[in-house]
Structures are given as C-alpha cells and as structure tokens.
Amino acid sequence: MAKLILATFAVVFLALAATSLAGDPDMLQDVCVADYKSLRGPLRLNGIPCKRLENVTANDFFFDGLTNAGNTTNAVGSLVTAASVERLPGLNTMGVSMARIDYAPWGLSPPHTHPRATEIMFVAEGTLDVGFVTTANKLFTRTVSKGEVFVFPRGLVHFQRNSGNTSALAIAAFNSQLPGTQSIADTLFGAAPPLPSDTLARAFQVDGGMVESIKSKFPPKY
C-alpha cells in the first residue's frame, strides 16, 4: 500500500511539474519591462533583463504595429506581423504574445512550427484552409471562416492557406512572449551552414540535383 501511495504521489507530482513547465516561466514581480540596451552587453539570460522600474513608461506596454496590413507581395503571398517581446517590451515575463497574418488571394503560410507555444487563431476576414500534423503523421485539417477560431498545438507542424480570391486576415495569440517560428522549408534548405545535399536527397528520396535546385530558392539568412 505504501508503495502504491508513493507511486501515485510521483505520478501526480510529475503531471503537475509538466504543466508548470509547459509555457514560459512564471513572473516574479508585477512587471519586468525588457531592457533592450542590456542585450548589447555580455550578459545573456533565458529571457531579457528588466528595466529599472523608475524608467518604465506606459509606452513600454503599447504597440501599434498591427494596425496596418502587411505587404503580401512575396513568394508565398502572406506576411506575419508579430507583437512579441522583441517589439513590445512590456510583454517580458508575461507569457503571451500575438500576431497579425495577412494573406493575398490564395496566399500561403507555409508549413512551420512554434517550438515554445500553442497558437490560437481567429479569422477576421476571408476563409482559410488550415491544418496540423501530429507526431503520428495524422493530418487534422478543415476550413475556417470569418469569425471562427482554430487551435494549433505547441510544436506541431501546421499551415494556413487563403482559399479565396480576396485577401484574408487572421489574428493569432500565443502562450509565450516569444513563441519562435521554424519554417520547414527554410530550415531544411536555407540553413547556414547548409545541410548536406546527400542527406536531404536520401531523406526525400530524390537526386542531389533536385536538392540543389530547391536550395537555390532559399538563400541562407545568416
């Protein structure tokens, strides 16, 4: 009986611990406005150091970057405008952020992941075909129309595509101040230094020439 109670306690403890680690760490004070100047120095933390409270202003909690439509004249026909801690210093330690996603007609938000957050998306204009793939390679997909909401679980590959011939708009929220975005195509074909072409060729079961052709469309960003 004692062993059973101990085992039960251990399972409950691990479940609670997993929940507490599922998002950003809890804040330890009322506010911790990001001090961007500190990033110029040698100190590096899991997050961003706080401004001194006497230097904090209301503008540290304000961001107007989501008011204007993004420029979707690019290869995929979409643009994400993020309101994360990198642009809104008052979000530091708050564990939340959001983004505006604009889509040209038939525009695509290519398959990608957010390694540090679950995403909940509200369609403000238009209609989107969306979906995510589980670690068992099962696809969950459906059409989401204006006024409707869809959730993408943390870390899973997902996509959105404008299924109409007019522009579309979505607003996304995340349970992280900096959810991170890892595009599958950019990661595999635009890494610096590059992934070996023979590795990619074997993984995708294509010839090396095709891999090199795809790589040419994803120049390294660093």
PDB file of C-alpha atoms in Angstrom:
ATOM      1  CA  MET A   1       0.000   0.000   0.000  1.00  0.00           C
ATOM      2  CA  ALA A   2       2.827   2.391   0.874  1.00  0.00           C
ATOM      3  CA  LYS A   3       4.473   1.726  -2.480  1.00  0.00           C
ATOM      4  CA  LEU A   4       1.163   2.369  -4.281  1.00  0.00           C
ATOM      5  CA  ILE A   5       0.685   5.685  -2.451  1.00  0.00           C
ATOM      6  CA  LEU A   6       4.276   6.678  -3.241  1.00  0.00           C
ATOM      7  CA  ALA A   7       3.853   5.786  -6.919  1.00  0.00           C
ATOM      8  CA  THR A   8       0.584   7.721  -7.110  1.00  0.00           C
ATOM      9  CA  PHE A   9       2.237  10.755  -5.497  1.00  0.00           C
ATOM     10  CA  ALA A  10       5.104  10.547  -8.003  1.00  0.00           C
ATOM     11  CA  VAL A  11       2.728  10.464 -10.987  1.00  0.00           C
ATOM     12  CA  VAL A  12       0.740  13.434  -9.671  1.00  0.00           C
ATOM     13  CA  PHE A  13       3.950  15.360  -8.941  1.00  0.00           C
ATOM     14  CA  LEU A  14       5.308  14.725 -12.444  1.00  0.00           C
ATOM     15  CA  ALA A  15       1.993  15.742 -14.017  1.00  0.00           C
ATOM     16  CA  LEU A  16       1.980  18.999 -12.076  1.00  0.00           C
ATOM     17  CA  ALA A  17       5.613  19.624 -12.922  1.00  0.00           C
ATOM     18  CA  ALA A  18       4.969  19.027 -16.621  1.00  0.00           C
ATOM     19  CA  THR A  19       2.098  21.515 -16.524  1.00  0.00           C
ATOM     20  CA  SER A  20       4.212  24.151 -14.813  1.00  0.00           C
ATOM     21  CA  LEU A  21       6.912  23.772 -17.469  1.00  0.00           C
ATOM     22  CA  ALA A  22       4.512  23.817 -20.420  1.00  0.00           C
ATOM     23  CA  GLY A  23       4.826  27.569 -21.069  1.00  0.00           C
ATOM     24  CA  ASP A  24       7.092  30.479 -20.172  1.00  0.00           C
ATOM     25  CA  PRO A  25       8.356  30.676 -16.557  1.00  0.00           C
ATOM     26  CA  ASP A  26       6.070  32.493 -14.123  1.00  0.00           C
ATOM     27  CA  MET A  27       6.827  36.151 -13.434  1.00  0.00           C
ATOM     28  CA  LEU A  28       8.237  37.030 -10.012  1.00  0.00           C
ATOM     29  CA  GLN A  29       7.199  40.700  -9.934  1.00  0.00           C
ATOM     30  CA  ASP A  30       4.383  42.920 -11.247  1.00  0.00           C
ATOM     31  CA  VAL A  31       6.255  43.913 -14.395  1.00  0.00           C
ATOM     32  CA  CYS A  32       9.645  43.205 -15.949  1.00  0.00           C
ATOM     33  CA  VAL A  33       9.829  45.505 -18.969  1.00  0.00           C
ATOM     34  CA  ALA A  34      12.530  44.289 -21.346  1.00  0.00           C
ATOM     35  CA  ASP A  35      15.715  46.333 -21.208  1.00  0.00           C
ATOM     36  CA  TYR A  36      16.916  46.070 -24.805  1.00  0.00           C
ATOM     37  CA  LYS A  37      20.080  48.027 -24.019  1.00  0.00           C
ATOM     38  CA  SER A  38      21.239  45.197 -21.781  1.00  0.00           C
ATOM     39  CA  LEU A  39      21.434  42.914 -24.830  1.00  0.00           C
ATOM     40  CA  ARG A  40      24.389  44.947 -26.104  1.00  0.00           C
ATOM     41  CA  GLY A  41      26.490  43.717 -23.193  1.00  0.00           C
ATOM     42  CA  PRO A  42      27.973  40.287 -22.456  1.00  0.00           C
ATOM     43  CA  LEU A  43      25.162  39.142 -20.135  1.00  0.00           C
ATOM     44  CA  ARG A  44      22.792  36.526 -21.568  1.00  0.00           C
ATOM     45  CA  LEU A  45      19.752  35.144 -19.762  1.00  0.00           C
ATOM     46  CA  ASN A  46      16.820  32.855 -20.525  1.00  0.00           C
ATOM     47  CA  GLY A  47      14.781  35.923 -21.441  1.00  0.00           C
ATOM     48  CA  ILE A  48      15.595  39.636 -21.236  1.00  0.00           C
ATOM     49  CA  PRO A  49      16.701  41.577 -18.127  1.00  0.00           C
ATOM     50  CA  CYS A  50      14.262  44.110 -16.655  1.00  0.00           C
ATOM     51  CA  LYS A  51      14.373  47.866 -16.840  1.00  0.00           C
ATOM     52  CA  ARG A  52      14.592  49.682 -13.545  1.00  0.00           C
ATOM     53  CA  LEU A  53      11.026  50.466 -12.504  1.00  0.00           C
ATOM     54  CA  GLU A  54      11.632  54.222 -12.444  1.00  0.00           C
ATOM     55  CA  ASN A  55      12.497  54.069 -16.152  1.00  0.00           C
ATOM     56  CA  VAL A  56       9.299  52.237 -17.157  1.00  0.00           C
ATOM     57  CA  THR A  57       6.583  54.217 -19.002  1.00  0.00           C
ATOM     58  CA  ALA A  58       3.115  53.444 -20.378  1.00  0.00           C
ATOM     59  CA  ASN A  59       4.612  53.272 -23.874  1.00  0.00           C
ATOM     60  CA  ASP A  60       6.516  50.142 -22.838  1.00  0.00           C
ATOM     61  CA  PHE A  61       3.140  48.352 -22.821  1.00  0.00           C
ATOM     62  CA  PHE A  62       1.895  49.816 -26.122  1.00  0.00           C
ATOM     63  CA  PHE A  63       2.352  48.639 -29.729  1.00  0.00           C
ATOM     64  CA  ASP A  64       0.545  49.912 -32.827  1.00  0.00           C
ATOM     65  CA  GLY A  65       2.233  47.629 -35.331  1.00  0.00           C
ATOM     66  CA  LEU A  66      -0.877  45.549 -36.013  1.00  0.00           C
ATOM     67  CA  THR A  67      -2.949  48.452 -37.323  1.00  0.00           C
ATOM     68  CA  ASN A  68      -1.745  48.284 -40.918  1.00  0.00           C
ATOM     69  CA  ALA A  69      -1.977  45.435 -43.425  1.00  0.00           C
ATOM     70  CA  GLY A  70       1.268  43.647 -44.190  1.00  0.00           C
ATOM     71  CA  ASN A  71       2.854  43.562 -47.636  1.00  0.00           C
ATOM     72  CA  THR A  72       1.979  40.185 -49.122  1.00  0.00           C
ATOM     73  CA  THR A  73       3.792  40.637 -52.450  1.00  0.00           C
ATOM     74  CA  ASN A  74       6.248  37.815 -51.785  1.00  0.00           C
ATOM     75  CA  ALA A  75       6.762  34.244 -52.954  1.00  0.00           C
ATOM     76  CA  VAL A  76       4.203  32.728 -50.564  1.00  0.00           C
ATOM     77  CA  GLY A  77       1.631  35.536 -50.549  1.00  0.00           C
ATOM     78  CA  SER A  78       1.465  36.139 -46.794  1.00  0.00           C
ATOM     79  CA  LEU A  79       3.104  38.232 -44.104  1.00  0.00           C
ATOM     80  CA  VAL A  80       3.228  37.849 -40.319  1.00  0.00           C
ATOM     81  CA  THR A  81       3.483  40.950 -38.130  1.00  0.00           C
ATOM     82  CA  ALA A  82       4.402  39.841 -34.633  1.00  0.00           C
ATOM     83  CA  ALA A  83       3.619  41.580 -31.350  1.00  0.00           C
ATOM     84  CA  SER A  84       6.175  39.693 -29.274  1.00  0.00           C
ATOM     85  CA  VAL A  85       8.647  40.746 -26.619  1.00  0.00           C
ATOM     86  CA  GLU A  86      11.079  41.732 -29.369  1.00  0.00           C
ATOM     87  CA  ARG A  87       8.758  44.640 -30.273  1.00  0.00           C
ATOM     88  CA  LEU A  88       6.659  45.103 -27.148  1.00  0.00           C
ATOM     89  CA  PRO A  89       8.974  45.269 -24.118  1.00  0.00           C
ATOM     90  CA  GLY A  90       6.123  45.155 -21.593  1.00  0.00           C
ATOM     91  CA  LEU A  91       5.453  41.541 -22.601  1.00  0.00           C
ATOM     92  CA  ASN A  92       8.668  40.400 -20.920  1.00  0.00           C
ATOM     93  CA  THR A  93       7.839  37.600 -18.427  1.00  0.00           C
ATOM     94  CA  MET A  94       4.093  37.875 -19.229  1.00  0.00           C
ATOM     95  CA  GLY A  95       3.996  34.591 -21.181  1.00  0.00           C
ATOM     96  CA  VAL A  96       1.763  35.870 -24.002  1.00  0.00           C
ATOM     97  CA  SER A  97       2.095  37.416 -27.450  1.00  0.00           C
ATOM     98  CA  MET A  98       0.088  37.776 -30.640  1.00  0.00           C
ATOM     99  CA  ALA A  99       0.473  38.317 -34.355  1.00  0.00           C
ATOM    100  CA  ARG A 100      -1.362  39.629 -37.378  1.00  0.00           C
ATOM    101  CA  ILE A 101      -1.236  37.446 -40.505  1.00  0.00           C
ATOM    102  CA  ASP A 102      -2.204  38.957 -43.858  1.00  0.00           C
ATOM    103  CA  TYR A 103      -2.870  36.735 -46.871  1.00  0.00           C
ATOM    104  CA  ALA A 104      -3.019  37.655 -50.528  1.00  0.00           C
ATOM    105  CA  PRO A 105      -5.636  35.794 -52.596  1.00  0.00           C
ATOM    106  CA  TRP A 106      -4.614  32.109 -52.443  1.00  0.00           C
ATOM    107  CA  GLY A 107      -1.719  33.140 -50.193  1.00  0.00           C
ATOM    108  CA  LEU A 108       0.004  30.548 -48.003  1.00  0.00           C
ATOM    109  CA  SER A 109       1.567  30.458 -44.560  1.00  0.00           C
ATOM    110  CA  PRO A 110       3.907  27.540 -45.323  1.00  0.00           C
ATOM    111  CA  PRO A 111       4.297  24.536 -43.005  1.00  0.00           C
ATOM    112  CA  HIS A 112       6.063  25.651 -39.833  1.00  0.00           C
ATOM    113  CA  THR A 113       6.200  25.098 -36.085  1.00  0.00           C
ATOM    114  CA  HIS A 114       6.217  27.231 -32.929  1.00  0.00           C
ATOM    115  CA  PRO A 115       8.557  25.357 -30.581  1.00  0.00           C
ATOM    116  CA  ARG A 116       7.631  27.360 -27.490  1.00  0.00           C
ATOM    117  CA  ALA A 117       3.875  27.953 -27.775  1.00  0.00           C
ATOM    118  CA  THR A 118       0.410  26.768 -28.669  1.00  0.00           C
ATOM    119  CA  GLU A 119      -1.305  29.047 -31.208  1.00  0.00           C
ATOM    120  CA  ILE A 120      -4.985  30.008 -31.253  1.00  0.00           C
ATOM    121  CA  MET A 121      -6.035  31.753 -34.449  1.00  0.00           C
ATOM    122  CA  PHE A 122      -9.081  33.955 -35.119  1.00  0.00           C
ATOM    123  CA  VAL A 123     -10.065  34.583 -38.747  1.00  0.00           C
ATOM    124  CA  ALA A 124     -11.031  38.251 -39.047  1.00  0.00           C
ATOM    125  CA  GLU A 125     -11.547  38.369 -42.821  1.00  0.00           C
ATOM    126  CA  GLY A 126     -11.839  35.741 -45.538  1.00  0.00           C
ATOM    127  CA  THR A 127     -11.650  31.962 -45.383  1.00  0.00           C
ATOM    128  CA  LEU A 128      -8.617  29.814 -44.628  1.00  0.00           C
ATOM    129  CA  ASP A 129      -7.826  26.138 -45.156  1.00  0.00           C
ATOM    130  CA  VAL A 130      -5.749  25.172 -42.113  1.00  0.00           C
ATOM    131  CA  GLY A 131      -4.270  22.068 -40.576  1.00  0.00           C
ATOM    132  CA  PHE A 132      -1.630  20.468 -38.383  1.00  0.00           C
ATOM    133  CA  VAL A 133       0.161  17.124 -38.397  1.00  0.00           C
ATOM    134  CA  THR A 134       0.692  15.061 -35.238  1.00  0.00           C
ATOM    135  CA  THR A 135       3.854  13.142 -34.373  1.00  0.00           C
ATOM    136  CA  ALA A 136       1.992  10.048 -35.629  1.00  0.00           C
ATOM    137  CA  ASN A 137       1.735  11.766 -39.053  1.00  0.00           C
ATOM    138  CA  LYS A 138      -2.030  12.224 -38.797  1.00  0.00           C
ATOM    139  CA  LEU A 139      -3.344  15.350 -40.501  1.00  0.00           C
ATOM    140  CA  PHE A 140      -6.141  17.380 -38.913  1.00  0.00           C
ATOM    141  CA  THR A 141      -7.469  19.899 -41.404  1.00  0.00           C
ATOM    142  CA  ARG A 142     -10.568  21.953 -42.100  1.00  0.00           C
ATOM    143  CA  THR A 143     -11.819  25.253 -43.489  1.00  0.00           C
ATOM    144  CA  VAL A 144     -12.089  28.171 -41.058  1.00  0.00           C
ATOM    145  CA  SER A 145     -14.254  31.155 -41.991  1.00  0.00           C
ATOM    146  CA  LYS A 146     -14.599  34.729 -40.762  1.00  0.00           C
ATOM    147  CA  GLY A 147     -15.381  34.850 -37.034  1.00  0.00           C
ATOM    148  CA  GLU A 148     -14.185  31.286 -36.377  1.00  0.00           C
ATOM    149  CA  VAL A 149     -11.243  30.007 -34.331  1.00  0.00           C
ATOM    150  CA  PHE A 150      -8.744  27.165 -34.729  1.00  0.00           C
ATOM    151  CA  VAL A 151      -6.013  25.889 -32.386  1.00  0.00           C
ATOM    152  CA  PHE A 152      -2.560  24.600 -33.381  1.00  0.00           C
ATOM    153  CA  PRO A 153      -0.879  22.543 -30.629  1.00  0.00           C
ATOM    154  CA  ARG A 154       2.561  23.556 -29.460  1.00  0.00           C
ATOM    155  CA  GLY A 155       5.464  22.305 -31.560  1.00  0.00           C
ATOM    156  CA  LEU A 156       3.408  20.566 -34.264  1.00  0.00           C
ATOM    157  CA  VAL A 157       3.851  21.324 -37.969  1.00  0.00           C
ATOM    158  CA  HIS A 158       0.933  23.402 -39.268  1.00  0.00           C
ATOM    159  CA  PHE A 159      -0.109  25.642 -42.150  1.00  0.00           C
ATOM    160  CA  GLN A 160      -2.759  28.096 -43.314  1.00  0.00           C
ATOM    161  CA  ARG A 161      -3.842  28.854 -46.882  1.00  0.00           C
ATOM    162  CA  ASN A 162      -6.218  31.504 -48.148  1.00  0.00           C
ATOM    163  CA  SER A 163      -8.856  29.550 -50.029  1.00  0.00           C
ATOM    164  CA  GLY A 164     -10.439  32.566 -51.714  1.00  0.00           C
ATOM    165  CA  ASN A 165      -9.699  35.112 -54.437  1.00  0.00           C
ATOM    166  CA  THR A 166      -9.826  38.033 -51.990  1.00  0.00           C
ATOM    167  CA  SER A 167      -7.419  38.998 -49.224  1.00  0.00           C
ATOM    168  CA  ALA A 168      -7.728  37.344 -45.814  1.00  0.00           C
ATOM    169  CA  LEU A 169      -6.714  38.370 -42.305  1.00  0.00           C
ATOM    170  CA  ALA A 170      -6.128  36.363 -39.123  1.00  0.00           C
ATOM    171  CA  ILE A 171      -5.116  37.280 -35.590  1.00  0.00           C
ATOM    172  CA  ALA A 172      -3.106  34.705 -33.639  1.00  0.00           C
ATOM    173  CA  ALA A 173      -2.376  34.507 -29.914  1.00  0.00           C
ATOM    174  CA  PHE A 174       0.382  32.501 -28.223  1.00  0.00           C
ATOM    175  CA  ASN A 175       1.117  31.396 -24.674  1.00  0.00           C
ATOM    176  CA  SER A 176       4.703  32.618 -24.901  1.00  0.00           C
ATOM    177  CA  GLN A 177       6.301  36.041 -25.066  1.00  0.00           C
ATOM    178  CA  LEU A 178       8.487  34.715 -27.905  1.00  0.00           C
ATOM    179  CA  PRO A 179       6.945  31.571 -29.444  1.00  0.00           C
ATOM    180  CA  GLY A 180       9.563  31.162 -32.145  1.00  0.00           C
ATOM    181  CA  THR A 181       8.785  30.179 -35.734  1.00  0.00           C
ATOM    182  CA  GLN A 182      10.619  27.476 -37.629  1.00  0.00           C
ATOM    183  CA  SER A 183       9.670  27.177 -41.295  1.00  0.00           C
ATOM    184  CA  ILE A 184      10.169  23.622 -42.517  1.00  0.00           C
ATOM    185  CA  ALA A 185      11.399  24.581 -45.982  1.00  0.00           C
ATOM    186  CA  ASP A 186      13.686  27.382 -44.742  1.00  0.00           C
ATOM    187  CA  THR A 187      15.097  25.148 -42.018  1.00  0.00           C
ATOM    188  CA  LEU A 188      15.971  22.277 -44.323  1.00  0.00           C
ATOM    189  CA  PHE A 189      17.033  24.126 -47.461  1.00  0.00           C
ATOM    190  CA  GLY A 190      18.209  27.503 -46.158  1.00  0.00           C
ATOM    191  CA  ALA A 191      20.286  26.591 -43.098  1.00  0.00           C
ATOM    192  CA  ALA A 192      23.724  28.145 -42.597  1.00  0.00           C
ATOM    193  CA  PRO A 193      25.975  26.301 -42.917  1.00  0.00           C
ATOM    194  CA  PRO A 194      23.829  24.215 -45.262  1.00  0.00           C
ATOM    195  CA  LEU A 195      22.596  20.722 -44.540  1.00  0.00           C
ATOM    196  CA  PRO A 196      24.467  18.199 -46.700  1.00  0.00           C
ATOM    197  CA  SER A 197      22.676  17.746 -50.004  1.00  0.00           C
ATOM    198  CA  ASP A 198      23.184  13.977 -49.956  1.00  0.00           C
ATOM    199  CA  THR A 199      21.454  13.840 -46.559  1.00  0.00           C
ATOM    200  CA  LEU A 200      18.436  15.707 -47.908  1.00  0.00           C
ATOM    201  CA  ALA A 201      18.428  13.720 -51.143  1.00  0.00           C
ATOM    202  CA  ARG A 202      18.305  10.458 -49.253  1.00  0.00           C
ATOM    203  CA  ALA A 203      15.685  11.729 -46.790  1.00  0.00           C
ATOM    204  CA  PHE A 204      13.367  12.892 -49.581  1.00  0.00           C
ATOM    205  CA  GLN A 205      14.373  10.065 -51.951  1.00  0.00           C
ATOM    206  CA  VAL A 206      15.262  12.420 -54.778  1.00  0.00           C
ATOM    207  CA  ASP A 207      18.518  13.123 -56.625  1.00  0.00           C
ATOM    208  CA  GLY A 208      21.074  15.658 -55.462  1.00  0.00           C
ATOM    209  CA  GLY A 209      20.418  17.950 -58.417  1.00  0.00           C
ATOM    210  CA  MET A 210      16.838  18.495 -57.307  1.00  0.00           C
ATOM    211  CA  VAL A 211      18.006  19.300 -53.776  1.00  0.00           C
ATOM    212  CA  GLU A 212      20.462  21.888 -55.111  1.00  0.00           C
ATOM    213  CA  SER A 213      17.693  23.407 -57.231  1.00  0.00           C
ATOM    214  CA  ILE A 214      15.451  23.770 -54.185  1.00  0.00           C
ATOM    215  CA  LYS A 215      18.300  25.179 -52.074  1.00  0.00           C
ATOM    216  CA  SER A 216      18.798  27.927 -54.639  1.00  0.00           C
ATOM    217  CA  LYS A 217      15.335  29.245 -53.784  1.00  0.00           C
ATOM    218  CA  PHE A 218      16.142  29.510 -50.054  1.00  0.00           C
ATOM    219  CA  PRO A 219      19.303  31.595 -49.619  1.00  0.00           C
ATOM    220  CA  PRO A 220      20.699  31.488 -46.049  1.00  0.00           C
ATOM    221  CA  LYS A 221      19.589  34.415 -43.871  1.00  0.00           C
ATOM    222  CA  TYR A 222      22.770  34.458 -41.776  1.00  0.00           C
TER     223      TYR A 222
END
